Amino acid sequence: MSSLKLPSAPNSGLFKQGYQTQSNADGAINRNIQACREISSMVATSIGPCGKNKIIVNHLQKIIITNDAATMLRELDVVHPAVKVLVMASDQQEREMGDNSNYVLVFAGELLSLAEKLVILGLTPTEIIQGYTLANKFALKELESLVVDQVDDVTVKSELLKIVKPIISSKQFGSAEIISELVTEAVLNVLPRGNPQAFNVDSVRVVKIMGSSLESSFVLRGMVFPRPPDSHVKSVKQKSKVAVFTCPIDITTTETKGTVLLHNAQEMLDFSKGEEQQLDTLVKEIHDSGVRVIIAGAGVGELALHYLDRYGLLVIKVPSKFDLRRVCRVCGATPSPRLGALSPEELGEIDVVETTEIGSDQVTVFKQDKNTSSSLTSTIVIRGATQNNLDDIERAIDDGVSAIKGVLKDSRLLPGAGAVEAELVRRVTAYGEKTPGLLQLAIKKFAEAFEFLPRTIADTAGLDTNEVIPKLYAAHTPAEEQSSSEGLSIGINIEAESLEDSLVDISNEGIYDLFISKKNAIDLATEAVNTVLSVDQIIVAKRAGGPVMPQQPRPGNWDQAD
């Protein structure tokens, strides 16, 4: 019998059919590093103010043009398990800080490709992980001493601009001045005066209206809906009560089916009249309770609209449940799931509702006075020529607003433009020199990884990296008689015409990085890299479900195995 036994793959009896495993012996670590390097080199060119845009066509054939790493990764379906670890770290950074998500990915990719060289030299992944962890601890401690400025008072526009402007410059270089003005104005409108810590990112809304140019954008207190009201009444000028309904405003239909037996024509006429009277009394009740504005979360029936118009109520449909929540916050109303008069506690108040035309679009504006008691909201109305451009500006604004959240946690600022990285390369290398044993190799590689930022900034700005980077390092190396803080704020000048002016003092230009955001990014990247390096085997189960429908159309029916 044994002679008939066919040779089969090792471990074939261990798992179900269709499993794939990659172990260290097959070079799983090298393959993981390669995959991670692939994705980080893809987003690396998009880092910094002169970063290149990418065109992404997602699975729904929507075209997205952006240089924002978080958006790219959201639209790309990454399936490689090791790369997913990096993507999750980057995603975490985007959610917590709103900025530096690109930094996490590229820095992690750089650390991994340097780790590959160390593996070739014969270091084990465990030693690399230990070295990286030590270097990471040291780098985060050193960051504390690199702080050059801070946001002293978040309620002052010039202080807020310190951090908002550099962040928006890295996404929308050239129009940063206009966008950061809009963002700071919108944020200052909604910052709770007594307690700035209670700032909610959701209080700043963005409405995109095609046409005109970015210069025509403006900020409004309150909310803007890109649709006109459904009723005849288009605006309410005085302070009025607001009712919010999440149910359809229409004749109520019964849950069960009912059959009505009509004996004669008169009964038939009375039947439809009864429905009309029922609606009439409902709308009259609402009108008598002092409500002048109705916000409908679902549809509004023809007949109901007729009566609402008769009583002179303003009705607007808000199909998005998120917008419905925001409008409830603006007015201080409670959404009601049933139609009818509401109790005074459930009603909200709004100062002015008006319909205006912006470009060729009619919009409804819910305006608030400065001294309203309910929570403040401000809306940035952005104008622009193409939808893609508007989307990209919206992403820049989102990042700018999220940065405010970071500033409220920790207001310290680091020098930008690659100055921090140049300083860290020098300090972490010096720390590596003092560390005995094999770990110093990993620590020095960790220091080397920081070079990615100044190199990419110089590269995308069209400067000669081989000349600019040494010059930057020279500026950061203190001479004997100097104190080490003098060269600290020297960064790369992306608008440089020649090698002479390729460096710039960032404190004059106001190019800052948020301390907490950078600290978080370095920590997350190291964490992700250590996770990838500690993996020595990948076991992938067979996908659940039946046969997968092929993507390309084939002749014949794909379901028949012919």
XYZ file of C-alpha atoms in Angstrom:
562
model
C 0.000 0.000 0.000
C 2.746 2.389 0.976
C 4.140 2.421 -2.555
C 0.901 3.975 -3.774
C 1.098 6.908 -1.367
C 1.513 10.115 -3.359
C 3.908 12.785 -2.039
C 1.927 15.745 -0.742
C 2.799 19.156 0.602
C 4.026 19.206 4.209
C 1.313 19.986 6.773
C -1.342 19.178 4.188
C -3.271 17.179 6.723
C -3.060 19.983 9.284
C -5.391 22.581 7.812
C -8.368 22.533 5.518
C -7.674 22.659 1.826
C -6.789 26.057 0.373
C -4.616 27.359 3.248
C -1.442 29.259 2.415
C 1.428 29.537 4.824
C 4.659 31.486 4.560
C 7.287 30.790 7.157
C 10.544 32.474 7.979
C 12.500 29.829 6.108
C 10.785 30.959 2.889
C 11.774 34.547 3.627
C 8.433 35.752 5.023
C 10.080 38.728 6.727
C 11.749 39.891 3.527
C 8.513 39.532 1.651
C 6.597 41.511 4.262
C 9.209 44.258 4.169
C 9.022 44.388 0.396
C 5.244 44.766 0.450
C 5.423 47.526 3.069
C 8.127 49.306 1.123
C 5.928 49.196 -1.951
C 3.101 51.099 -0.272
C 5.328 53.579 1.545
C 7.248 54.452 -1.620
C 3.883 55.057 -3.244
C 2.806 57.702 -0.720
C 6.335 59.051 -0.106
C 6.235 61.374 -3.104
C 3.063 63.004 -1.735
C 4.640 64.225 1.495
C 5.257 67.931 2.078
C 3.984 71.109 0.389
C 5.292 70.217 -3.076
C 4.062 66.621 -2.782
C 2.698 65.079 -5.954
C -0.974 64.226 -6.399
C -2.214 60.735 -7.142
C -5.200 59.806 -9.247
C -7.072 56.922 -7.687
C -9.989 55.191 -9.356
C -11.749 53.246 -6.632
C -13.916 50.133 -6.948
C -16.956 52.268 -7.748
C -15.043 53.962 -10.598
C -14.992 57.254 -8.716
C -11.948 59.348 -9.576
C -10.101 60.897 -6.641
C -7.162 63.264 -7.060
C -5.331 63.834 -3.794
C -2.011 63.960 -1.964
C -3.562 62.990 1.374
C -2.269 59.584 2.482
C -5.287 58.760 4.647
C -7.652 59.238 1.701
C -5.480 57.173 -0.621
C -5.376 54.244 1.770
C -9.094 54.470 2.447
C -9.825 54.191 -1.248
C -7.296 51.452 -1.978
C -8.251 48.007 -0.756
C -5.036 46.781 0.792
C -5.143 43.011 1.347
C -1.588 42.160 2.391
C -1.755 41.400 6.138
C 1.619 42.988 6.982
C 0.865 46.174 5.055
C -2.491 46.376 6.826
C -0.620 46.831 10.113
C 1.020 49.996 8.722
C -2.252 51.198 7.242
C -3.960 50.775 10.609
C -1.231 52.798 12.334
C -1.599 55.556 9.749
C -5.377 55.460 10.133
C -5.029 55.788 13.899
C -2.851 58.878 13.444
C -5.416 60.418 11.072
C -8.221 59.832 13.569
C -6.374 61.120 16.613
C -4.385 64.014 15.170
C -5.702 64.643 11.673
C -2.177 65.240 10.419
C 1.075 63.339 9.797
C -0.716 60.181 8.599
C 1.622 60.180 5.606
C 4.598 60.558 7.928
C 3.712 57.355 9.812
C 3.612 55.294 6.627
C 6.759 56.628 5.025
C 8.790 56.574 8.228
C 7.683 52.994 8.916
C 8.557 51.981 5.340
C 11.995 53.551 5.736
C 12.616 51.754 9.043
C 11.626 48.444 7.473
C 13.842 48.774 4.415
C 16.789 49.596 6.697
C 15.871 46.611 8.873
C 16.130 44.429 5.771
C 19.770 45.470 5.361
C 20.419 44.549 8.990
C 18.807 41.132 8.475
C 21.156 40.564 5.534
C 24.065 41.533 7.818
C 22.972 38.721 10.118
C 21.072 40.494 12.901
C 17.981 38.708 14.150
C 14.633 40.519 14.044
C 14.547 40.435 17.867
C 17.768 42.426 18.094
C 16.486 44.948 15.553
C 13.255 45.336 17.526
C 15.197 45.921 20.759
C 17.415 48.512 19.060
C 14.452 50.311 17.480
C 12.599 50.381 20.808
C 15.602 51.912 22.599
C 16.095 54.475 19.832
C 12.384 55.324 19.841
C 12.435 55.976 23.600
C 15.478 58.183 23.229
C 14.039 60.079 20.217
C 10.767 60.828 22.043
C 12.729 62.094 25.059
C 14.874 64.307 22.800
C 11.758 65.735 21.095
C 10.921 67.469 24.381
C 14.129 69.516 24.125
C 13.478 70.494 20.495
C 10.358 72.554 21.273
C 10.838 76.086 19.898
C 7.464 77.751 20.449
C 3.955 77.172 21.653
C 0.384 78.307 21.060
C -0.116 80.602 24.049
C -3.794 81.417 23.673
C -6.150 79.427 21.466
C -8.686 82.236 21.341
C -6.280 84.539 19.464
C -6.294 84.269 15.682
C -2.564 84.871 15.138
C -1.713 82.112 17.640
C -4.030 79.593 15.966
C -2.585 80.437 12.548
C 0.846 79.293 13.800
C -0.258 75.677 13.570
C -3.166 75.771 11.088
C -1.206 77.446 8.312
C 1.731 74.993 8.079
C -0.656 72.018 8.127
C -2.779 73.430 5.308
C 0.344 74.479 3.366
C 1.444 70.865 3.241
C -1.836 69.957 1.526
C -2.722 73.093 -0.461
C 0.489 74.998 -1.028
C -0.241 78.377 -2.583
C -3.775 78.804 -1.317
C -2.884 78.127 2.327
C -3.242 81.803 3.257
C -6.929 81.944 2.259
C -7.886 78.505 3.601
C -6.188 78.956 6.985
C -7.939 82.330 7.424
C -11.277 80.595 6.815
C -10.454 77.736 9.195
C -9.320 79.969 12.061
C -12.343 82.236 11.670
C -14.684 79.232 11.710
C -12.949 77.686 14.722
C -12.955 80.924 16.707
C -16.703 81.229 16.082
C -17.343 77.894 17.771
C -14.624 77.713 20.463
C -16.432 77.578 23.816
C -15.191 80.759 25.516
C -15.058 79.517 29.075
C -13.759 76.048 28.292
C -11.848 75.697 24.998
C -11.159 72.022 25.835
C -14.800 71.269 25.025
C -14.215 72.151 21.344
C -15.945 69.677 19.042
C -14.473 69.082 15.574
C -17.973 68.420 14.322
C -18.954 72.046 14.952
C -17.122 73.189 11.814
C -18.964 72.181 8.667
C -17.877 72.434 5.050
C -20.291 73.026 2.178
C -18.911 72.779 -1.334
C -20.578 74.856 -4.036
C -19.255 74.685 -7.573
C -18.423 77.839 -9.465
C -16.400 81.021 -8.914
C -12.980 80.597 -7.277
C -11.491 79.908 -3.857
C -11.279 83.663 -3.130
C -15.084 83.816 -2.986
C -15.277 81.340 -0.086
C -16.633 82.618 3.220
C -17.595 81.558 6.745
C -21.126 81.655 8.172
C -22.340 81.265 11.745
C -24.878 78.481 11.729
C -25.571 75.856 9.075
C -25.951 75.880 5.333
C -27.982 73.293 3.424
C -27.333 73.053 -0.289
C -31.077 72.932 -1.111
C -34.007 75.378 -0.953
C -36.986 74.840 1.414
C -39.842 72.731 0.054
C -42.561 75.147 1.181
C -43.721 78.459 -0.310
C -42.315 80.304 2.696
C -38.614 80.649 1.904
C -37.314 82.649 4.851
C -38.136 83.527 8.454
C -36.524 86.729 9.609
C -37.374 86.780 13.323
C -36.455 84.350 16.109
C -38.731 81.371 15.700
C -39.432 77.929 17.123
C -38.233 74.838 15.250
C -39.703 71.341 15.217
C -37.651 68.404 13.933
C -39.455 65.270 12.732
C -37.727 62.039 11.795
C -40.968 60.475 10.494
C -42.545 61.234 7.081
C -44.867 64.243 7.230
C -47.867 62.707 5.523
C -51.161 60.921 6.107
C -50.437 58.071 8.501
C -51.000 54.669 6.963
C -51.987 51.759 9.203
C -49.589 48.916 9.881
C -52.133 46.269 8.879
C -54.151 46.136 5.692
C -57.737 47.279 6.151
C -60.698 47.042 3.800
C -63.212 49.883 3.838
C -66.760 49.147 2.779
C -68.447 52.155 1.191
C -72.188 51.996 0.580
C -72.778 55.124 -1.478
C -71.083 58.087 -3.174
C -71.559 60.342 -0.145
C -69.558 58.008 2.097
C -66.764 57.982 -0.441
C -66.569 61.765 -0.439
C -66.620 61.871 3.357
C -63.832 59.285 3.537
C -61.236 61.397 1.722
C -62.480 64.521 3.511
C -61.820 62.845 6.855
C -58.188 62.305 5.933
C -57.832 65.941 4.910
C -59.408 67.175 8.137
C -57.110 64.942 10.162
C -54.040 66.514 8.502
C -55.517 69.974 8.851
C -55.939 69.574 12.617
C -52.423 68.112 12.937
C -50.815 71.055 11.126
C -52.998 73.528 13.039
C -51.816 71.993 16.338
C -48.190 72.389 15.259
C -48.838 75.978 14.148
C -50.638 76.852 17.398
C -47.727 75.606 19.506
C -45.703 78.502 18.038
C -43.631 76.525 15.514
C -42.726 78.409 12.323
C -39.959 76.174 10.948
C -40.221 72.429 10.350
C -37.281 70.191 9.512
C -38.247 66.852 7.989
C -35.891 63.898 8.199
C -38.036 61.852 5.810
C -40.407 62.777 2.972
C -43.102 65.447 2.964
C -46.419 64.448 1.342
C -48.178 66.642 -1.249
C -51.282 67.095 0.859
C -49.333 67.827 4.042
C -47.292 70.425 2.162
C -50.521 72.108 1.037
C -51.668 72.576 4.646
C -48.211 73.598 5.841
C -48.196 76.307 3.169
C -51.690 77.371 4.204
C -50.498 78.012 7.749
C -47.327 79.736 6.512
C -44.751 77.285 7.895
C -41.256 76.920 6.434
C -40.437 73.270 5.647
C -37.056 71.901 4.635
C -36.078 68.293 3.998
C -32.765 67.111 5.470
C -32.193 63.577 4.190
C -28.845 63.039 5.945
C -29.222 61.811 9.516
C -25.827 63.339 10.434
C -27.001 66.754 9.263
C -30.247 66.228 11.152
C -28.258 65.674 14.357
C -26.195 68.782 13.728
C -29.257 70.895 13.055
C -30.747 69.650 16.320
C -27.563 70.793 18.060
C -27.729 74.201 16.378
C -31.371 74.783 17.319
C -31.377 72.863 20.581
C -34.302 70.731 19.386
C -35.152 67.088 20.082
C -36.029 65.035 16.991
C -39.516 63.571 17.250
C -40.457 60.233 15.680
C -44.189 61.032 15.637
C -46.135 63.733 13.876
C -48.097 66.231 15.959
C -47.665 69.130 18.370
C -44.495 68.879 20.445
C -43.913 69.853 24.059
C -41.989 73.126 24.591
C -38.875 71.198 25.745
C -38.680 69.345 22.431
C -38.791 72.515 20.341
C -35.650 74.359 19.282
C -35.022 77.981 18.401
C -33.287 79.623 15.483
C -32.560 83.303 14.923
C -32.873 83.585 11.132
C -33.625 81.138 8.324
C -33.133 82.486 4.834
C -32.758 81.220 1.295
C -30.018 82.785 -0.770
C -28.430 81.999 -4.060
C -24.735 81.156 -4.145
C -23.598 80.808 -7.735
C -26.443 79.009 -9.463
C -27.376 76.956 -6.388
C -30.108 77.917 -3.974
C -29.117 77.294 -0.375
C -30.914 77.561 2.950
C -28.984 79.244 5.746
C -29.757 78.698 9.428
C -28.081 81.684 11.094
C -27.241 82.126 14.776
C -26.616 85.269 16.759
C -23.343 85.566 18.639
C -25.038 85.213 22.006
C -27.169 82.113 21.409
C -27.286 79.676 24.276
C -27.342 76.523 22.118
C -24.137 75.009 20.811
C -22.461 77.041 18.102
C -21.761 75.750 14.631
C -20.022 77.499 11.794
C -19.977 76.555 8.149
C -17.215 77.209 5.654
C -18.694 77.625 2.192
C -15.968 76.801 -0.313
C -16.156 77.675 -3.996
C -14.061 76.266 -6.787
C -14.041 75.160 -10.387
C -13.989 71.369 -10.152
C -15.444 68.827 -7.765
C -12.042 67.180 -7.248
C -10.479 70.467 -6.263
C -13.285 71.162 -3.781
C -12.922 67.684 -2.260
C -9.202 68.195 -1.791
C -9.705 71.596 -0.151
C -12.281 70.022 2.156
C -9.714 67.407 3.218
C -7.165 70.154 3.942
C -9.751 71.992 6.057
C -10.576 68.807 7.976
C -6.883 68.347 8.793
C -6.580 71.962 9.904
C -9.594 71.671 12.217
C -8.382 68.342 13.672
C -5.050 69.988 14.472
C -6.864 72.372 16.826
C -7.895 69.312 18.848
C -4.208 68.374 19.133
C -3.242 71.916 20.179
C -5.787 71.801 23.004
C -4.135 68.621 24.344
C -0.600 69.977 24.090
C 0.230 73.411 22.711
C 3.987 72.944 22.180
C 5.383 73.411 18.676
C 8.434 71.916 16.976
C 10.340 73.439 14.055
C 9.045 72.157 10.699
C 10.641 71.938 7.227
C 12.798 68.943 8.155
C 14.600 70.758 11.007
C 13.462 68.301 13.710
C 14.468 65.312 11.610
C 17.946 66.682 10.877
C 18.421 67.264 14.585
C 17.157 63.780 15.499
C 19.485 62.114 12.963
C 22.428 63.767 14.718
C 21.293 63.098 18.287
C 20.127 59.496 17.831
C 23.324 58.612 15.924
C 25.391 60.025 18.812
C 23.305 57.926 21.217
C 23.943 54.848 19.041
C 27.692 55.454 19.164
C 27.593 55.279 22.951
C 25.551 52.060 23.040
C 27.691 48.915 23.259
C 26.971 45.668 21.406
C 24.911 44.847 18.349
C 22.058 47.161 19.289
C 24.022 50.177 18.121
C 23.593 49.042 14.518
C 19.808 49.134 14.833
C 19.885 52.461 16.705
C 22.004 54.091 14.002
C 19.693 52.764 11.301
C 16.754 54.239 13.226
C 18.512 57.610 13.126
C 19.195 57.209 9.409
C 15.482 56.619 8.762
C 14.649 60.195 9.824
C 16.491 61.470 6.792
C 13.490 60.562 4.633
C 11.680 63.813 5.406
C 14.311 66.434 4.493
C 15.260 64.289 1.503
C 11.680 64.058 0.203
C 10.987 67.753 0.833
C 14.102 68.771 -1.090
C 13.391 66.248 -3.825
C 9.777 67.271 -4.497
C 10.739 70.954 -4.398
C 13.208 70.310 -7.211
C 16.337 71.031 -5.184
C 19.517 69.002 -5.472
C 19.300 66.619 -2.500
C 22.999 65.707 -2.616
C 23.913 69.323 -1.930
C 21.045 70.493 0.273
C 21.032 67.611 2.809
C 24.756 67.907 3.765
C 24.241 71.654 4.067
C 21.293 71.071 6.400
C 23.330 68.662 8.532
C 26.181 71.164 8.697
C 23.800 73.837 9.975
C 22.603 71.445 12.693
C 26.067 70.430 13.831
C 27.099 72.873 16.532
C 30.597 74.274 16.431
C 32.535 74.086 19.697
C 31.787 77.617 20.851
C 28.113 77.685 19.781
C 25.257 76.474 21.890
C 23.442 73.600 20.232
C 20.123 75.491 20.078
C 21.295 77.937 17.405
C 21.006 75.630 14.418
C 17.853 74.000 15.741
C 15.388 76.039 13.731
C 17.116 75.741 10.357
C 14.972 73.921 7.800
C 14.743 73.506 4.039
C 13.465 76.403 1.954
C 11.212 74.914 -0.718
C 11.053 78.185 -2.623
C 14.835 78.338 -2.971
C 16.180 79.655 -6.274
C 19.749 78.533 -5.725
C 21.868 76.514 -3.318
C 22.770 79.653 -1.337
C 19.229 80.236 -0.087
C 18.237 76.563 0.158
C 18.033 76.777 3.974
C 15.682 78.963 5.967
C 15.131 79.884 9.620
C 11.668 78.492 10.303
C 10.904 80.875 13.173
C 10.908 83.792 10.707
C 8.700 81.885 8.248
C 6.416 80.404 10.911
C 6.751 76.790 9.780
C 5.875 74.720 12.822
C 4.900 71.138 13.543
C 2.656 70.104 16.383
C 4.724 68.378 19.079
C 2.036 65.894 20.137
C 1.276 64.958 16.536
C 4.908 64.248 15.641
C 5.497 62.352 18.885
C 2.437 60.205 18.225
C 3.511 59.581 14.623
C 7.036 58.417 15.517
C 5.662 56.185 18.262
C 2.976 54.634 16.064
C 5.402 54.022 13.192
C 7.933 52.272 15.466
C 5.158 50.221 17.039
C 3.918 49.113 13.607
C 7.427 48.291 12.368
C 8.160 46.189 15.451
C 4.898 44.329 14.911
C 5.805 43.558 11.284
C 9.328 42.480 12.219
C 8.100 40.183 14.975
C 6.002 38.175 12.509
C 7.772 35.045 11.325
C 4.893 33.202 9.744
C 1.764 34.169 7.849
C -1.060 31.646 7.630
C -3.885 32.680 5.347
C -7.140 30.746 5.479
C -9.127 29.922 2.390
C -11.665 32.625 1.683
C -15.174 31.978 2.855
C -18.017 31.729 0.363
C -18.568 29.935 -2.896
C -16.864 30.449 -6.246
C -15.881 34.062 -6.887
C -17.412 35.684 -9.918
C -14.611 36.599 -12.357
C -13.930 40.291 -12.902
C -13.386 40.088 -16.660
C -16.327 39.103 -18.810
C -15.627 35.725 -20.356
C -17.475 34.132 -23.235
C -20.108 31.679 -22.060
C -21.495 31.333 -18.578
C -18.795 31.516 -15.877
C -20.835 29.343 -13.554
C -20.586 26.274 -15.720
C -17.240 24.603 -15.463
C -16.783 24.192 -19.185
